[in-house]
Amino acid sequence: MNKATQQNDCHFMNRIGWSSFFHNQLETLGYDLKDIARVTSVRRGCFLVSQGMEEILVTASGALAHRQGPYPVAGDWVVLNNSVLSAVLPRRNTLARGAAGARGKLNGAARREQVMAANLDTVLIVCGLDQDFNPARMERYLTLVHNCGLRPAIVLTKADIHPSPADCKAEAETVAIGVPIHLVSALDPSGPVELEPYIAPGNTIALIGSSGAGKSTLVNRLAGQAVRSAGEVSQSDGKGRHTTTSRDMFFMPQGGMVIDNPGIREIAFWDDQGGVDAAFPDIERLARDCRFSDCSHAHEPGCRVLSAVEGGELHPERLASWKKMRQELEYAAQRQTKTSGRIEKERWKEVATLVKTIKKGRKHGGR
Ligand SMILES: Nc1nc2c(ncn2[C@@H]2O[C@H](COP(=O)(O)OP(=O)(O)OP(=O)(O)O)[C@@H](O)[C@H]2O)c(=O)[nH]1
Ligand SMILES: [Mg+2]
Ligand SMILES: [Zn+2]
């Protein structure tokens, strides 16, 4: 490939998120830039990928399915070999959670890691200002995102249907310390313009939140057209109907990429990567003055956190949330070393079956 074509390819690829982090891997791993593409969507063993122009549907190689490495997700950079996905490039980061095993068991032992999206710049936690607004849940989302080493931002949407949206923002500020909070409405004729910097050219964001929070509606507003179906919210329980069922990445007119996700039913953690300290910087700061460095802020003498609660500096509920999430993360880390199972393992089976069917078809069809 001549230099001009390669620069041109790089230009298209940079626009869809390619960066030196990935480029530096090419030489070491022996891949060529012309064979690299980004996954925009996953469909039952098939993958929609893009190199900055049109999207194409590809299958994965039998060898990749056999090795059962990371299962490609929206946002991944992958290697194509004759239009077959043959490798996933090491990821910059992942948005992952603990999910129930494929057999649907909800007990601890059946938990697996579920990677929702990869290679993100920011995760927008979307909360609707209807019955969805819940600061305790917001704390869980923040812990999840921080625990993945990702940068969160809060989007309080449906501001048009709340009598005092500014109060919600003030309440959110008490749990989302140091995190940007945006108050928006999808009905606003000018659109959610303050979210546009997140999708500047080359940037990739993911939207998470409960079903019916208004994620897909925001994607449509930012896109300036309906790229995604939006659903109803039940009048009786205020819950959405899980309208979005797949994780898809969209190229936005602003130049960046958005990954819309299905509504999360249960926010469960996977592993312990220090997410609690990052999500509770107020407690972490106070804890530096506790007498014991491993203080659990429960009963220890000289506990600065407990004295802050007594003195009214720290809300007791905030400490209770910290304790709960600390315990959950510790449990998740123990469980992780025991099982180290990934939900993707099951999904590779789907690919292997598909590859076998295609091979069989070729044999009989004479292709
Ligand atoms: N009034 C008002 N309604 C909104 C706003 N944003 C979304 N909605 C409505 O909320 C409902 C749910 O919106 P969706 O965008 O489908 O929610 P979602 O988060 O994508 O839901 P799932 O795909 O199920 O996870 C729809 O009826 C939207 O019209 C808003 O800013 N104001
Ligand atoms: Mg949706
Ligand atoms: Zn303490």
Short mmCIF file of C-alpha atoms and ligand atoms in Angstrom, two decimals:
data_model
loop_
_atom_site.label_atom_id
_atom_site.label_comp_id
_atom_site.label_asym_id
_atom_site.label_seq_id
_atom_site.Cartn_x
_atom_site.Cartn_y
_atom_site.Cartn_z
CA MET A 1 0.00 0.00 0.00
CA ASN A 2 1.46 3.42 -0.87
CA LYS A 3 1.90 6.07 1.81
CA ALA A 4 -0.86 8.36 0.53
CA THR A 5 -3.47 5.56 0.66
CA GLN A 6 -2.33 4.57 4.11
CA GLN A 7 -2.64 8.15 5.37
CA ASN A 8 -6.08 8.31 3.84
CA ASP A 9 -7.06 5.07 5.61
CA CYS A 10 -5.66 6.44 8.86
CA HIS A 11 -7.77 9.57 8.39
CA PHE A 12 -10.99 7.55 8.09
CA MET A 13 -9.97 5.30 10.95
CA ASN A 14 -9.05 8.22 13.26
CA ARG A 15 -12.51 9.60 12.68
CA ILE A 16 -14.02 6.41 14.02
CA GLY A 17 -11.79 6.28 17.10
CA TRP A 18 -8.49 4.78 15.89
CA SER A 19 -5.59 6.08 17.98
CA SER A 20 -1.90 5.54 18.68
CA PHE A 21 -2.86 3.06 21.41
CA PHE A 22 -4.12 0.66 18.74
CA HIS A 23 -1.74 1.74 15.99
CA ASN A 24 1.25 0.82 18.16
CA GLN A 25 -0.08 -2.74 18.43
CA LEU A 26 -0.13 -3.32 14.68
CA GLU A 27 3.58 -3.83 14.21
CA THR A 28 4.03 -5.93 17.34
CA LEU A 29 1.13 -8.19 16.39
CA GLY A 30 1.98 -8.24 12.69
CA TYR A 31 -1.32 -6.84 11.38
CA ASP A 32 -1.90 -4.45 8.51
CA LEU A 33 -4.06 -1.32 8.96
CA LYS A 34 -6.07 -2.18 5.85
CA ASP A 35 -7.37 -5.31 7.63
CA ILE A 36 -8.57 -3.47 10.74
CA ALA A 37 -12.24 -2.57 11.32
CA ARG A 38 -14.44 -1.50 14.20
CA VAL A 39 -17.40 -3.55 15.44
CA THR A 40 -20.62 -1.56 15.37
CA SER A 41 -23.06 -4.34 16.17
CA VAL A 42 -23.28 -8.00 17.15
CA ARG A 43 -26.02 -10.22 15.74
CA ARG A 44 -26.26 -13.88 16.76
CA GLY A 45 -22.78 -14.96 15.86
CA CYS A 46 -22.31 -12.32 13.12
CA PHE A 47 -20.69 -8.91 13.42
CA LEU A 48 -21.33 -5.62 11.65
CA VAL A 49 -18.01 -3.83 11.16
CA SER A 50 -16.87 -0.56 9.65
CA GLN A 51 -13.64 0.95 8.39
CA GLY A 52 -15.08 4.45 8.37
CA MET A 53 -17.18 4.04 5.24
CA GLU A 54 -20.06 1.56 4.85
CA GLU A 55 -20.71 -1.25 7.33
CA ILE A 56 -20.30 -4.89 6.35
CA LEU A 57 -21.57 -8.08 7.97
CA VAL A 58 -18.89 -10.66 8.75
CA THR A 59 -18.58 -13.98 10.56
CA ALA A 60 -15.76 -14.94 12.91
CA SER A 61 -13.18 -17.54 12.04
CA GLY A 62 -13.56 -21.07 13.40
CA ALA A 63 -10.09 -20.74 14.95
CA LEU A 64 -11.14 -17.65 16.91
CA ALA A 65 -14.32 -19.37 18.11
CA HIS A 66 -12.23 -22.37 19.13
CA ARG A 67 -9.73 -20.26 21.12
CA GLN A 68 -12.62 -18.54 22.94
CA GLY A 69 -10.74 -15.28 23.45
CA PRO A 70 -12.64 -12.07 24.17
CA TYR A 71 -15.94 -12.13 22.33
CA PRO A 72 -16.18 -9.05 20.05
CA VAL A 73 -18.51 -6.33 21.29
CA ALA A 74 -19.58 -2.95 19.94
CA GLY A 75 -16.57 -0.63 19.96
CA ASP A 76 -13.96 -3.37 19.52
CA TRP A 77 -11.20 -3.10 16.92
CA VAL A 78 -10.87 -6.36 15.04
CA VAL A 79 -8.72 -7.95 12.34
CA LEU A 80 -10.40 -9.13 9.14
CA ASN A 81 -8.94 -11.90 7.07
CA ASN A 82 -10.77 -12.27 3.73
CA SER A 83 -13.89 -10.71 5.30
CA VAL A 84 -13.76 -13.07 8.26
CA LEU A 85 -13.12 -11.73 11.75
CA SER A 86 -9.92 -13.42 12.90
CA ALA A 87 -8.73 -11.48 15.98
CA VAL A 88 -9.75 -8.82 18.51
CA LEU A 89 -7.15 -6.13 19.22
CA PRO A 90 -6.28 -5.65 22.92
CA ARG A 91 -8.81 -3.23 24.37
CA ARG A 92 -8.14 0.19 25.86
CA ASN A 93 -10.98 -0.39 28.35
CA THR A 94 -14.28 -2.20 28.70
CA LEU A 95 -17.65 -1.46 30.23
CA ALA A 96 -18.37 -4.73 32.01
CA ARG A 97 -20.69 -6.01 34.70
CA GLY A 98 -21.59 -9.18 36.50
CA ALA A 99 -24.48 -10.85 34.73
CA ALA A 100 -26.50 -13.96 35.35
CA GLY A 101 -25.21 -17.07 33.58
CA ALA A 102 -26.70 -18.06 30.25
CA ARG A 103 -28.98 -20.51 32.00
CA GLY A 104 -30.62 -17.59 33.74
CA LYS A 105 -29.64 -18.48 37.28
CA LEU A 106 -29.50 -15.40 39.41
CA ASN A 107 -27.51 -16.89 42.28
CA GLY A 108 -23.93 -15.82 42.90
CA ALA A 109 -22.33 -18.97 41.55
CA ALA A 110 -23.86 -18.53 38.13
CA ARG A 111 -22.52 -15.02 37.61
CA ARG A 112 -20.30 -14.29 34.64
CA GLU A 113 -18.56 -11.23 33.37
CA GLN A 114 -20.49 -9.52 30.63
CA VAL A 115 -18.62 -7.01 28.52
CA MET A 116 -21.14 -4.49 27.23
CA ALA A 117 -18.89 -2.26 25.11
CA ALA A 118 -15.20 -1.61 24.53
CA ASN A 119 -12.83 1.29 23.90
CA LEU A 120 -14.88 4.14 25.32
CA ASP A 121 -14.06 7.74 26.22
CA THR A 122 -17.05 8.46 28.47
CA VAL A 123 -20.07 6.58 29.81
CA LEU A 124 -23.26 8.62 30.10
CA ILE A 125 -25.45 7.41 32.95
CA VAL A 126 -28.95 8.37 31.83
CA CYS A 127 -31.67 8.92 34.47
CA GLY A 128 -35.16 10.03 33.53
CA LEU A 129 -36.67 12.66 35.83
CA ASP A 130 -39.84 10.62 36.09
CA GLN A 131 -40.08 7.66 38.43
CA ASP A 132 -36.58 6.62 37.31
CA PHE A 133 -34.78 9.29 39.38
CA ASN A 134 -33.04 7.52 42.24
CA PRO A 135 -29.76 8.80 43.78
CA ALA A 136 -28.95 5.41 45.38
CA ARG A 137 -29.12 3.76 41.97
CA MET A 138 -26.98 6.55 40.58
CA GLU A 139 -24.32 5.67 43.17
CA ARG A 140 -24.35 2.08 41.90
CA TYR A 141 -23.97 3.13 38.28
CA LEU A 142 -21.12 5.45 39.24
CA THR A 143 -19.37 2.66 41.14
CA LEU A 144 -19.80 0.33 38.15
CA VAL A 145 -18.37 2.85 35.67
CA HIS A 146 -15.47 3.92 37.91
CA ASN A 147 -14.74 0.28 38.65
CA CYS A 148 -14.18 -0.23 34.93
CA GLY A 149 -11.67 2.63 34.98
CA LEU A 150 -14.03 4.68 32.82
CA ARG A 151 -15.06 8.32 33.02
CA PRO A 152 -18.74 8.83 33.89
CA ALA A 153 -21.10 11.74 33.30
CA ILE A 154 -24.70 11.95 34.52
CA VAL A 155 -27.53 12.90 32.21
CA LEU A 156 -30.79 13.84 33.93
CA THR A 157 -33.26 13.75 31.08
CA LYS A 158 -37.02 14.42 30.77
CA ALA A 159 -36.44 17.74 32.62
CA ASP A 160 -39.68 18.88 30.97
CA ILE A 161 -41.85 16.56 33.05
CA HIS A 162 -40.44 17.37 36.49
CA PRO A 163 -41.81 20.34 38.49
CA SER A 164 -38.39 21.29 39.90
CA PRO A 165 -35.61 19.67 37.88
CA ALA A 166 -32.97 21.90 39.52
CA ASP A 167 -33.69 20.18 42.87
CA CYS A 168 -32.96 16.80 41.27
CA LYS A 169 -29.69 18.15 39.94
CA ALA A 170 -28.77 19.42 43.42
CA GLU A 171 -29.60 16.01 44.88
CA ALA A 172 -27.56 14.26 42.19
CA GLU A 173 -24.60 16.50 43.04
CA THR A 174 -24.49 15.06 46.56
CA VAL A 175 -23.81 11.55 45.20
CA ALA A 176 -22.01 12.31 41.92
CA ILE A 177 -19.07 14.19 43.39
CA GLY A 178 -16.75 15.65 40.78
CA VAL A 179 -18.84 14.14 37.98
CA PRO A 180 -20.42 16.39 35.32
CA ILE A 181 -24.22 16.45 35.57
CA HIS A 182 -26.36 17.54 32.63
CA LEU A 183 -30.00 18.49 32.88
CA VAL A 184 -31.65 17.98 29.49
CA SER A 185 -34.92 17.32 27.77
CA ALA A 186 -35.33 15.49 24.51
CA LEU A 187 -38.26 17.81 23.80
CA ASP A 188 -36.04 20.88 23.90
CA PRO A 189 -36.16 22.25 20.33
CA SER A 190 -32.43 23.04 20.35
CA GLY A 191 -31.70 19.43 21.38
CA PRO A 192 -29.31 18.26 24.08
CA VAL A 193 -26.49 20.50 22.78
CA GLU A 194 -24.50 20.33 26.00
CA LEU A 195 -23.91 16.63 25.33
CA GLU A 196 -22.31 17.31 21.95
CA PRO A 197 -18.72 17.76 23.25
CA TYR A 198 -18.81 14.10 24.35
CA ILE A 199 -19.25 13.05 20.73
CA ALA A 200 -16.58 15.24 19.19
CA PRO A 201 -14.82 13.56 16.22
CA GLY A 202 -13.04 10.36 17.23
CA ASN A 203 -14.78 10.09 20.64
CA THR A 204 -16.87 7.08 21.62
CA ILE A 205 -19.46 7.11 24.38
CA ALA A 206 -21.88 4.53 25.74
CA LEU A 207 -25.31 5.25 27.24
CA ILE A 208 -26.48 3.17 30.19
CA GLY A 209 -29.49 3.38 32.49
CA SER A 210 -32.80 1.73 33.29
CA SER A 211 -35.30 0.76 30.62
CA GLY A 212 -37.41 3.76 29.69
CA ALA A 213 -34.86 6.28 31.02
CA GLY A 214 -34.73 7.91 27.59
CA LYS A 215 -31.40 6.65 26.19
CA SER A 216 -32.52 5.86 22.64
CA THR A 217 -34.53 9.08 22.49
CA LEU A 218 -31.33 11.01 23.28
CA VAL A 219 -29.44 9.10 20.57
CA ASN A 220 -32.15 10.08 18.08
CA ARG A 221 -32.07 13.72 19.19
CA LEU A 222 -28.29 13.90 18.88
CA ALA A 223 -28.41 12.14 15.50
CA GLY A 224 -31.10 14.54 14.27
CA GLN A 225 -33.13 11.57 12.99
CA ALA A 226 -34.68 8.34 14.26
CA VAL A 227 -31.80 5.86 14.17
CA ARG A 228 -33.26 3.93 17.09
CA SER A 229 -36.77 2.89 18.20
CA ALA A 230 -37.93 4.46 21.44
CA GLY A 231 -40.57 2.85 23.63
CA GLU A 232 -43.30 3.55 26.09
CA VAL A 233 -43.01 3.84 29.84
CA SER A 234 -45.75 2.07 31.78
CA GLN A 235 -48.10 4.48 33.55
CA SER A 236 -48.62 2.09 36.45
CA ASP A 237 -45.06 1.28 37.53
CA GLY A 238 -43.05 3.90 35.63
CA LYS A 239 -40.88 1.22 34.07
CA GLY A 240 -39.81 0.98 30.45
CA ARG A 241 -40.55 -1.99 28.21
CA HIS A 242 -36.99 -2.93 27.28
CA THR A 243 -37.43 -1.53 23.79
CA THR A 244 -33.72 -1.68 22.97
CA THR A 245 -32.48 -5.25 22.85
CA SER A 246 -29.07 -4.94 21.14
CA ARG A 247 -25.92 -2.91 21.77
CA ASP A 248 -25.24 -0.91 18.62
CA MET A 249 -22.75 1.79 17.79
CA PHE A 250 -23.89 4.78 15.73
CA PHE A 251 -21.79 7.28 13.82
CA MET A 252 -23.07 10.69 14.80
CA PRO A 253 -23.17 13.83 12.64
CA GLN A 254 -21.04 15.56 15.30
CA GLY A 255 -18.20 13.19 14.35
CA GLY A 256 -18.19 10.83 17.35
CA MET A 257 -19.75 7.46 18.08
CA VAL A 258 -22.56 6.48 20.46
CA ILE A 259 -23.24 2.98 21.76
CA ASP A 260 -26.86 2.63 22.87
CA ASN A 261 -27.51 -0.18 25.34
CA PRO A 262 -30.58 -2.08 26.47
CA GLY A 263 -31.97 -0.97 29.83
CA ILE A 264 -30.12 -2.53 32.76
CA ARG A 265 -32.34 -4.57 35.10
CA GLU A 266 -29.77 -5.26 37.75
CA ILE A 267 -26.49 -3.41 38.32
CA ALA A 268 -24.07 -6.11 39.48
CA PHE A 269 -20.32 -5.68 39.77
CA TRP A 270 -17.56 -7.79 38.39
CA ASP A 271 -14.16 -7.88 40.11
CA ASP A 272 -12.83 -5.08 42.32
CA GLN A 273 -10.86 -2.43 40.51
CA GLY A 274 -11.08 0.32 43.13
CA GLY A 275 -14.44 1.60 41.87
CA VAL A 276 -15.73 2.44 45.33
CA ASP A 277 -12.91 4.80 46.23
CA ALA A 278 -13.35 6.59 42.92
CA ALA A 279 -17.14 6.83 43.30
CA PHE A 280 -16.95 7.99 46.94
CA PRO A 281 -14.14 10.57 46.92
CA ASP A 282 -15.72 12.34 49.92
CA ILE A 283 -15.35 9.23 52.10
CA GLU A 284 -11.98 8.36 50.65
CA ARG A 285 -10.69 11.84 51.55
CA LEU A 286 -11.98 11.62 55.13
CA ALA A 287 -10.59 8.08 55.49
CA ARG A 288 -7.07 9.38 55.01
CA ASP A 289 -7.38 10.86 58.52
CA CYS A 290 -8.65 7.67 60.17
CA ARG A 291 -6.23 6.30 62.78
CA PHE A 292 -5.97 2.91 61.04
CA SER A 293 -5.16 2.71 57.36
CA ASP A 294 -7.47 -0.33 56.98
CA CYS A 295 -10.30 1.30 58.96
CA SER A 296 -13.73 -0.11 58.03
CA HIS A 297 -15.48 2.98 59.43
CA ALA A 298 -17.71 0.74 61.52
CA HIS A 299 -16.50 0.89 65.13
CA GLU A 300 -12.78 1.68 65.11
CA PRO A 301 -11.43 4.34 67.49
CA GLY A 302 -10.12 7.47 65.81
CA CYS A 303 -12.36 6.99 62.77
CA ARG A 304 -12.61 10.31 60.94
CA VAL A 305 -15.49 9.06 58.77
CA LEU A 306 -17.65 8.19 61.79
CA SER A 307 -16.87 11.53 63.41
CA ALA A 308 -17.93 13.24 60.15
CA VAL A 309 -21.27 11.40 60.35
CA GLU A 310 -21.71 12.42 64.00
CA GLY A 311 -20.82 16.01 63.21
CA GLY A 312 -23.32 16.16 60.33
CA GLU A 313 -20.61 16.58 57.65
CA LEU A 314 -21.42 13.24 56.04
CA HIS A 315 -24.89 11.78 55.53
CA PRO A 316 -25.25 8.37 57.23
CA GLU A 317 -26.92 7.01 54.10
CA ARG A 318 -23.85 7.89 52.10
CA LEU A 319 -21.71 5.81 54.47
CA ALA A 320 -24.26 2.96 54.34
CA SER A 321 -24.06 2.95 50.52
CA TRP A 322 -20.27 2.95 50.66
CA LYS A 323 -20.30 -0.06 53.00
CA LYS A 324 -22.78 -1.98 50.86
CA MET A 325 -20.84 -1.42 47.67
CA ARG A 326 -17.49 -2.12 49.34
CA GLN A 327 -18.87 -5.50 50.47
CA GLU A 328 -20.34 -6.29 47.08
CA LEU A 329 -17.07 -5.52 45.31
CA GLU A 330 -15.09 -7.62 47.76
CA TYR A 331 -17.51 -10.48 47.22
CA ALA A 332 -17.31 -10.01 43.44
CA ALA A 333 -13.51 -10.19 43.58
CA GLN A 334 -13.56 -13.43 45.59
CA ARG A 335 -16.12 -14.97 43.29
CA GLN A 336 -14.14 -13.86 40.27
CA THR A 337 -11.03 -15.76 41.34
CA LYS A 338 -13.18 -18.84 41.94
CA THR A 339 -15.06 -18.92 38.66
CA SER A 340 -13.33 -16.56 36.18
CA GLY A 341 -16.17 -17.49 33.83
CA ARG A 342 -17.17 -15.22 31.02
CA ILE A 343 -20.63 -14.99 29.53
CA GLU A 344 -18.89 -14.76 26.14
CA LYS A 345 -17.89 -18.43 26.39
CA GLU A 346 -21.48 -19.40 25.68
CA ARG A 347 -21.66 -16.98 22.80
CA TRP A 348 -18.62 -18.45 21.05
CA LYS A 349 -20.60 -21.69 20.76
CA GLU A 350 -23.08 -19.80 18.57
CA VAL A 351 -20.25 -18.68 16.28
CA ALA A 352 -18.76 -22.19 16.09
CA THR A 353 -22.17 -23.60 15.09
CA LEU A 354 -22.59 -20.89 12.45
CA VAL A 355 -19.12 -21.52 11.01
CA LYS A 356 -19.88 -25.26 10.81
CA THR A 357 -23.20 -24.59 9.03
CA ILE A 358 -21.50 -22.27 6.52
CA LYS A 359 -18.76 -24.83 5.84
CA LYS A 360 -21.34 -27.58 5.36
CA GLY A 361 -23.36 -25.35 3.01
CA ARG A 362 -20.24 -24.64 0.95
CA LYS A 363 -19.43 -28.34 0.69
CA HIS A 364 -22.92 -29.23 -0.50
CA GLY A 365 -23.48 -26.08 -2.54
CA GLY A 366 -20.11 -26.49 -4.29
CA ARG A 367 -18.86 -23.01 -3.40
N1 LIG B 1 -41.39 14.04 28.19
C1 LIG B 1 -40.27 13.43 27.80
N2 LIG B 1 -40.33 12.14 27.43
C2 LIG B 1 -39.18 11.53 27.07
C3 LIG B 1 -37.94 12.22 27.04
N3 LIG B 1 -36.98 11.35 26.66
C4 LIG B 1 -37.62 10.17 26.45
N4 LIG B 1 -38.93 10.27 26.68
C5 LIG B 1 -39.93 9.20 26.55
O1 LIG B 1 -39.57 8.12 27.40
C6 LIG B 1 -39.95 6.88 26.81
C7 LIG B 1 -38.78 5.91 26.84
O2 LIG B 1 -37.73 6.41 26.04
P1 LIG B 1 -36.63 5.48 25.35
O3 LIG B 1 -35.69 6.40 24.67
O4 LIG B 1 -37.21 4.37 24.58
O5 LIG B 1 -35.93 4.86 26.66
P2 LIG B 1 -34.68 3.86 26.70
O6 LIG B 1 -33.83 4.30 27.84
O7 LIG B 1 -34.01 3.76 25.38
O8 LIG B 1 -35.38 2.47 27.07
P3 LIG B 1 -34.92 0.95 26.75
O9 LIG B 1 -34.54 0.88 25.31
O10 LIG B 1 -36.09 0.12 27.10
O11 LIG B 1 -33.75 0.68 27.65
C8 LIG B 1 -40.45 7.21 25.40
O12 LIG B 1 -41.86 7.20 25.44
C9 LIG B 1 -39.92 8.61 25.15
O13 LIG B 1 -40.74 9.35 24.28
C10 LIG B 1 -37.93 13.60 27.44
O14 LIG B 1 -36.89 14.28 27.49
N5 LIG B 1 -39.12 14.15 27.82
MG MG B 2 -33.58 2.20 24.17
ZN ZN B 3 -12.55 5.15 59.53
#
